[in-house]
Short mmCIF file of C-alpha atoms in Angstrom, two decimals:
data_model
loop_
_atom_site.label_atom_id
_atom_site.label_comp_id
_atom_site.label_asym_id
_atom_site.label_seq_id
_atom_site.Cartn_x
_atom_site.Cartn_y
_atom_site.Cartn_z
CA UNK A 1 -173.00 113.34 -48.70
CA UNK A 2 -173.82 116.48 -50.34
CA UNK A 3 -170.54 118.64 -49.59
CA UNK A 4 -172.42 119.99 -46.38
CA UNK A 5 -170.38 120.14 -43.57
CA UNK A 6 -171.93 118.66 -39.96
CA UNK A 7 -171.25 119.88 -36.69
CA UNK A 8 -167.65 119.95 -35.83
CA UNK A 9 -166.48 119.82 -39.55
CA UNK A 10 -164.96 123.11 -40.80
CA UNK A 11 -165.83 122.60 -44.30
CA UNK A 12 -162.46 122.20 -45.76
CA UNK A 13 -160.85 125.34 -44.24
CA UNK A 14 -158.47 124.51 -41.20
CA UNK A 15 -159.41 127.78 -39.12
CA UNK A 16 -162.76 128.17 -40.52
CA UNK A 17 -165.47 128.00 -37.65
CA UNK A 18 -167.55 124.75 -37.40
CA UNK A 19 -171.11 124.83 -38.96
CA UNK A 20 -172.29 124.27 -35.76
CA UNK A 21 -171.13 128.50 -35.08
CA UNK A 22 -168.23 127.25 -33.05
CA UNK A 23 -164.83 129.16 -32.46
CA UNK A 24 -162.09 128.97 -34.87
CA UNK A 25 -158.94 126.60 -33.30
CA UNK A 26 -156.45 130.17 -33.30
CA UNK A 27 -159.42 132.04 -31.29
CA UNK A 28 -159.88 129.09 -28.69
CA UNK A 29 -156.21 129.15 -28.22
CA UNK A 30 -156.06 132.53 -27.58
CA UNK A 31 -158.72 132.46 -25.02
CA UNK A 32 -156.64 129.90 -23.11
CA UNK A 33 -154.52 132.42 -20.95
CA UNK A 34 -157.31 134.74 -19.89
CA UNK A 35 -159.42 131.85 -18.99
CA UNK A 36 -156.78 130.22 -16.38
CA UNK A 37 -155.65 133.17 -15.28
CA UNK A 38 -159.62 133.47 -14.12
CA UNK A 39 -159.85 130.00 -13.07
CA UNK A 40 -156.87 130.84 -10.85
CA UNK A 41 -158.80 134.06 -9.29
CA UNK A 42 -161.33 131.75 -8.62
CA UNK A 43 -158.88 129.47 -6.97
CA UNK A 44 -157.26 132.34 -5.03
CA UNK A 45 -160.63 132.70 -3.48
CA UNK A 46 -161.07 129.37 -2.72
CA UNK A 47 -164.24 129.70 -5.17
CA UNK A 48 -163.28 127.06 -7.81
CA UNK A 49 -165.30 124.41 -8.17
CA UNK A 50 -165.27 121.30 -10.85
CA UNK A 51 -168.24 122.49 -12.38
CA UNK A 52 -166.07 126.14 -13.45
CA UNK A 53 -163.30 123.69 -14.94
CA UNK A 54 -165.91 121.76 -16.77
CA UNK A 55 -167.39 124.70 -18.19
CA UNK A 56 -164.14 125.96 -19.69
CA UNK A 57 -162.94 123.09 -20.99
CA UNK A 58 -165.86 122.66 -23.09
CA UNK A 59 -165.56 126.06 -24.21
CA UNK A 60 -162.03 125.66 -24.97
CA UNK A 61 -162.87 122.19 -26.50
CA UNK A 62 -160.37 120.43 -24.46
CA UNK A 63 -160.73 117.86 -21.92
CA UNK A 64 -161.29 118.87 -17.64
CA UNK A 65 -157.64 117.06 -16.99
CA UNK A 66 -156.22 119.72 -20.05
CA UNK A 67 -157.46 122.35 -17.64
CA UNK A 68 -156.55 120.56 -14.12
CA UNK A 69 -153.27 120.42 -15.97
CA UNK A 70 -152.21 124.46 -16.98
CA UNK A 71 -153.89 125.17 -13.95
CA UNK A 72 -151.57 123.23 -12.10
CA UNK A 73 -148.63 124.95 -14.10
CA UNK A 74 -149.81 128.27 -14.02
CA UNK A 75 -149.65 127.82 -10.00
CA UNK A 76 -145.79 126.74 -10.33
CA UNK A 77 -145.13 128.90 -13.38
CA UNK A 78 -146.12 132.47 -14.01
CA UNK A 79 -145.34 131.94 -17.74
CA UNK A 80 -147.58 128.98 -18.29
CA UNK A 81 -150.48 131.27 -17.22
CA UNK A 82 -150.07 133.63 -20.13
CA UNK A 83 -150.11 130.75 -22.66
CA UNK A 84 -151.34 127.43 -21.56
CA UNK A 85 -150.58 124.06 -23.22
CA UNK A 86 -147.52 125.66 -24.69
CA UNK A 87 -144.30 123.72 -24.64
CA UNK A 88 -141.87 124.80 -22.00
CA UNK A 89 -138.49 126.45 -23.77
CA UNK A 90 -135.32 125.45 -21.70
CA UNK A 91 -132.49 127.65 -21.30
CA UNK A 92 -130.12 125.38 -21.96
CA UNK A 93 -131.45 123.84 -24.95
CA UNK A 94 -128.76 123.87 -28.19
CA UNK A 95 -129.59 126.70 -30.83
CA UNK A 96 -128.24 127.48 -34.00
CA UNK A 97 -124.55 130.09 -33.53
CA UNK A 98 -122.93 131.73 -35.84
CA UNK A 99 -120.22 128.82 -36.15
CA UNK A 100 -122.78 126.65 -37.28
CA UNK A 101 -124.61 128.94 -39.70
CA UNK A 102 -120.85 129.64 -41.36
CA UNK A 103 -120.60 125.64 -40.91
CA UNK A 104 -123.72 125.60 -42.76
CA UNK A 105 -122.50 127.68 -45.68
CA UNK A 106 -119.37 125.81 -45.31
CA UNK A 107 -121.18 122.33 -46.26
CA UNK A 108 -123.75 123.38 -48.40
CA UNK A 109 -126.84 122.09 -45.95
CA UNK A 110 -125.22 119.36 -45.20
CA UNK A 111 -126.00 118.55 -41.30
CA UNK A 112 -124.20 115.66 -41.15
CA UNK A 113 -121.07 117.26 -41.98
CA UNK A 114 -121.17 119.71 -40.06
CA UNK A 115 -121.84 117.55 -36.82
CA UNK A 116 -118.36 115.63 -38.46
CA UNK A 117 -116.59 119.16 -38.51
CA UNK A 118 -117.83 120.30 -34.91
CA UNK A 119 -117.40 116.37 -33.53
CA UNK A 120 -113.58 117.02 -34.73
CA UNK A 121 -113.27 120.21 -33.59
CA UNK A 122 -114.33 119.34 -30.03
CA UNK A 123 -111.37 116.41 -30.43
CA UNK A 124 -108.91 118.52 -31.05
CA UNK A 125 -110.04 120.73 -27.91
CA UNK A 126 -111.49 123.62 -29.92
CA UNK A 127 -115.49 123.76 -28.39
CA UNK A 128 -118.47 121.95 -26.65
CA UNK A 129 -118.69 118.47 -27.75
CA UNK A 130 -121.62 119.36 -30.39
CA UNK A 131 -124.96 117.61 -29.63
CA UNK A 132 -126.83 114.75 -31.20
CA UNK A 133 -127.58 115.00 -35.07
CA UNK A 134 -131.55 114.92 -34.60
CA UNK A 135 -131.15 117.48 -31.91
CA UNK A 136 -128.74 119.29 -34.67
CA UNK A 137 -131.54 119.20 -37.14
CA UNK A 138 -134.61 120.10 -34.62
CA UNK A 139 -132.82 123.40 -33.81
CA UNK A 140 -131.86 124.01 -37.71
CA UNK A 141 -135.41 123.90 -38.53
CA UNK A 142 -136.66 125.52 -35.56
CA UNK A 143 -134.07 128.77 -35.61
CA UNK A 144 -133.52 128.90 -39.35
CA UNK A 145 -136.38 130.13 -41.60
CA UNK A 146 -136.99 127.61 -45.03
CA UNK A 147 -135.60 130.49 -47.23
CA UNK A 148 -132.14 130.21 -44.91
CA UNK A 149 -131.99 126.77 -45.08
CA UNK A 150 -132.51 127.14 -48.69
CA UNK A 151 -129.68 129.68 -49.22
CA UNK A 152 -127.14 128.05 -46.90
CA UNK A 153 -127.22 124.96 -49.09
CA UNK A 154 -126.92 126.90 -52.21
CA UNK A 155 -124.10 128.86 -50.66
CA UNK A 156 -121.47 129.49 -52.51
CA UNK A 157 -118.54 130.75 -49.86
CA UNK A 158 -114.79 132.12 -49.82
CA UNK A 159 -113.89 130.03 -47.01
CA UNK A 160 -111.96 127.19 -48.44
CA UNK A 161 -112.55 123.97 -46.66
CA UNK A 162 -109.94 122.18 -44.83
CA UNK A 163 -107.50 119.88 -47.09
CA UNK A 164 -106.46 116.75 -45.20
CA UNK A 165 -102.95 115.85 -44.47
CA UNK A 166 -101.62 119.83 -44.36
#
């Protein structure tokens, strides 16, 4: 091959449209709401038919069960309408506090010392039992930008750590 790029191949460039004169990935994603929000008209109006599903999935370039699917969401979920495929964000799901940023500083980066200090904490009645260490480290990298991370573990901090046996 030659370096040219056939249909469906962006040529290198991740967002780049296909040589084929196709969407870029971002643009089909953001098409997504408005077209199940229409779909959903069209089901309002009992006018939906397979052949309307079909035709947006391959415009959206996913499959007719991707659509059956945020269409059946955006019918139990208002928010699933706006942005389809998206992953659902739980209420109660653990995210980064101030106690464990300072923990953070505390222990240089160091997750798993940090899960020690707030597993020991919680022992001596002092908080929540903390959660797991992968679901520790999910919402570190999820709430905390790289340059954060970076700068907690370089942290040099006032707060002298606790001496053992005092």
């Amino acid at each position: 091959m030659t370096g040219v790029s056939g249909p469906g191949e962006a040529g290198g460039h991740e967002d780049a449209p296909p040589a084929w004169g196709g969407l870029p990935s971002s643009s089909l994603s953001a098409l997504r709401g408005p077209a199940v929000r229409r779909l959903l008209a069209l089901r309002q109006d009992q006018k939906l038919t397979t052949r309307h599903v079909r035709l947006m999935a391959q415009s959206l370039e996913v499959t007719e069960r991707t659509v059956w699917r945020w269409l059946a969401a955006a019918e139990c979920d208002e928010s699933a309408a706006v942005e389809p495929g998206a992953r659902a964000q739980s209420k109660d799901r653990f995210s980064v506090t101030p106690e464990v940023r300072r923990l953070l500083a505390l222990w240089k980066g160091n997750v798993a010392a940090v899960h020690r200090e707030l597993i020991a904490r919680a022992a001596r009645g002092e908080g929540e039992p903390p959660p797991s260490i992968p679901t520790l480290h999910r919402a570190i990298r999820r709430d905390l930008t790289p340059g954060e991370r970076a700068g907690l573990a370089r942290c040099s901090t006032t707060v002298s750590r606790p001496v053992a046996g005092r």
